[in-house]
mmCIF file of C-alpha atoms in Angstrom:
data_model
loop_
_atom_site.group_PDB
_atom_site.id
_atom_site.type_symbol
_atom_site.label_atom_id
_atom_site.label_comp_id
_atom_site.label_asym_id
_atom_site.label_seq_id
_atom_site.Cartn_x
_atom_site.Cartn_y
_atom_site.Cartn_z
ATOM 1 C CA MET A 1 -28.812 -10.087 -1.810
ATOM 2 C CA ASN A 2 -25.859 -11.474 0.555
ATOM 3 C CA SER A 3 -23.982 -8.869 2.731
ATOM 4 C CA LEU A 4 -20.378 -9.024 2.781
ATOM 5 C CA GLN A 5 -18.176 -9.570 6.074
ATOM 6 C CA ILE A 6 -14.721 -9.711 7.144
ATOM 7 C CA ARG A 7 -13.588 -13.122 7.167
ATOM 8 C CA LEU A 8 -10.453 -12.843 9.541
ATOM 9 C CA ASP A 9 -10.558 -12.091 13.209
ATOM 10 C CA LYS A 10 -9.383 -8.798 14.574
ATOM 11 C CA LYS A 11 -6.406 -10.137 16.135
ATOM 12 C CA LYS A 12 -5.354 -12.283 13.153
ATOM 13 C CA LEU A 13 -5.646 -9.175 11.204
ATOM 14 C CA GLU A 14 -3.324 -6.766 13.525
ATOM 15 C CA ARG A 15 -0.998 -9.522 13.902
ATOM 16 C CA ALA A 16 -0.625 -9.687 10.211
ATOM 17 C CA ALA A 17 -0.739 -6.121 9.763
ATOM 18 C CA TYR A 18 2.176 -5.699 12.157
ATOM 19 C CA VAL A 19 4.388 -8.634 10.776
ATOM 20 C CA LEU A 20 4.025 -7.415 7.320
ATOM 21 C CA LYS A 21 4.984 -3.674 8.012
ATOM 22 C CA SER A 22 7.819 -5.347 10.105
ATOM 23 C CA VAL A 23 9.275 -6.945 7.015
ATOM 24 C CA ALA A 24 8.264 -4.954 4.477
ATOM 25 C CA HIS A 25 11.755 -4.234 3.092
ATOM 26 C CA PRO A 26 13.611 -6.277 0.332
ATOM 27 C CA ILE A 27 16.630 -6.647 2.469
ATOM 28 C CA ARG A 28 14.327 -7.879 5.638
ATOM 29 C CA ILE A 29 12.360 -10.564 2.946
ATOM 30 C CA SER A 30 15.905 -11.754 1.928
ATOM 31 C CA ILE A 31 16.883 -12.179 5.473
ATOM 32 C CA ILE A 32 13.562 -14.458 5.735
ATOM 33 C CA ASP A 33 14.290 -16.275 2.880
ATOM 34 C CA LEU A 34 17.918 -17.322 3.490
ATOM 35 C CA LEU A 35 16.773 -18.264 7.207
ATOM 36 C CA GLU A 36 14.119 -20.564 5.792
ATOM 37 C CA GLN A 37 16.958 -22.234 3.856
ATOM 38 C CA ARG A 38 19.132 -22.664 6.612
ATOM 39 C CA GLU A 39 17.878 -22.980 10.367
ATOM 40 C CA ARG A 40 20.032 -20.147 11.564
ATOM 41 C CA LEU A 41 22.866 -17.999 10.392
ATOM 42 C CA SER A 42 25.550 -15.983 11.731
ATOM 43 C CA VAL A 43 25.988 -12.240 10.591
ATOM 44 C CA THR A 44 28.645 -13.106 8.877
ATOM 45 C CA GLU A 45 27.101 -15.443 6.780
ATOM 46 C CA LEU A 46 24.150 -13.249 6.174
ATOM 47 C CA GLN A 47 26.343 -10.295 5.350
ATOM 48 C CA GLU A 48 28.222 -12.629 2.644
ATOM 49 C CA ALA A 49 24.869 -13.967 1.242
ATOM 50 C CA LEU A 50 23.425 -10.289 0.711
ATOM 51 C CA HIS A 51 26.565 -8.619 -0.029
ATOM 52 C CA ILE A 52 25.707 -5.650 2.031
ATOM 53 C CA GLU A 53 27.392 -3.343 5.000
ATOM 54 C CA GLN A 54 27.712 -4.829 8.409
ATOM 55 C CA SER A 55 26.104 -1.655 9.792
ATOM 56 C CA LEU A 56 22.848 -1.732 7.450
ATOM 57 C CA LEU A 57 22.705 -5.467 7.895
ATOM 58 C CA SER A 58 22.527 -4.850 12.089
ATOM 59 C CA HIS A 59 19.999 -2.185 11.426
ATOM 60 C CA HIS A 60 17.711 -4.771 9.849
ATOM 61 C CA LEU A 61 18.523 -7.384 12.180
ATOM 62 C CA THR A 62 17.817 -5.364 15.310
ATOM 63 C CA ASN A 63 14.563 -4.138 13.775
ATOM 64 C CA MET A 64 13.471 -7.597 13.249
ATOM 65 C CA ARG A 65 14.200 -8.771 16.561
ATOM 66 C CA ASP A 66 12.845 -5.733 18.162
ATOM 67 C CA LYS A 67 9.595 -6.873 16.299
ATOM 68 C CA GLY A 68 9.839 -10.373 17.418
ATOM 69 C CA VAL A 69 10.468 -12.057 13.979
ATOM 70 C CA LEU A 70 13.922 -13.033 14.725
ATOM 71 C CA ASP A 71 15.676 -14.228 17.812
ATOM 72 C CA THR A 72 19.438 -14.889 18.508
ATOM 73 C CA LYS A 73 21.363 -17.614 20.157
ATOM 74 C CA ARG A 74 25.206 -16.895 20.960
ATOM 75 C CA GLU A 75 27.729 -19.501 20.890
ATOM 76 C CA GLY A 76 31.200 -18.578 21.550
ATOM 77 C CA LYS A 77 32.100 -15.330 19.742
ATOM 78 C CA ASN A 78 28.980 -15.971 17.052
ATOM 79 C CA VAL A 79 25.492 -14.793 17.358
ATOM 80 C CA TYR A 80 23.136 -16.944 15.113
ATOM 81 C CA TYR A 81 19.677 -15.614 13.927
ATOM 82 C CA PHE A 82 17.103 -17.578 13.434
ATOM 83 C CA LEU A 83 13.223 -17.199 12.699
ATOM 84 C CA THR A 84 11.008 -17.050 15.746
ATOM 85 C CA ASP A 85 7.579 -17.899 13.794
ATOM 86 C CA THR A 86 7.668 -19.420 10.153
ATOM 87 C CA THR A 87 4.342 -18.131 9.632
ATOM 88 C CA ILE A 88 6.112 -15.478 7.762
ATOM 89 C CA SER A 89 7.677 -17.861 5.092
ATOM 90 C CA HIS A 90 4.322 -19.042 3.775
ATOM 91 C CA ILE A 91 3.546 -15.617 2.766
ATOM 92 C CA ILE A 92 7.027 -15.244 1.006
ATOM 93 C CA GLU A 93 6.302 -18.647 -0.522
ATOM 94 C CA CYS A 94 2.932 -17.159 -1.870
ATOM 95 C CA ILE A 95 4.821 -13.891 -3.140
ATOM 96 C CA ASN A 96 7.641 -16.166 -4.921
ATOM 97 C CA GLY A 97 4.860 -18.441 -6.663
ATOM 98 C CA CYS A 98 2.699 -15.606 -7.838
ATOM 99 C CA ARG A 99 3.043 -15.438 -11.439
ATOM 100 C CA ASN A 100 1.507 -11.518 -11.444
ATOM 101 C CA PHE A 101 3.560 -10.517 -8.235
#
């Protein structure tokens, strides 16, 4: 009888759990999806695409930035958000492609 073993190393498991917890909200997943479509977006562009209050959007953006999922670049008056690691995009692609999800 074969014994079972964990196929992922501990650091990968911890990183996956951390990232998944930090994006485990429909608005945050939508932000990632939008940023995958365009390399970077301003707060105004995100707000218009998501149809949510600016304060709610800022809350989610700050959380995701604090967790290292997003970062910003200022250009003049505008602050642009972009993904720091596109690995999370692969997870969203899997969710989108799954027929039973």
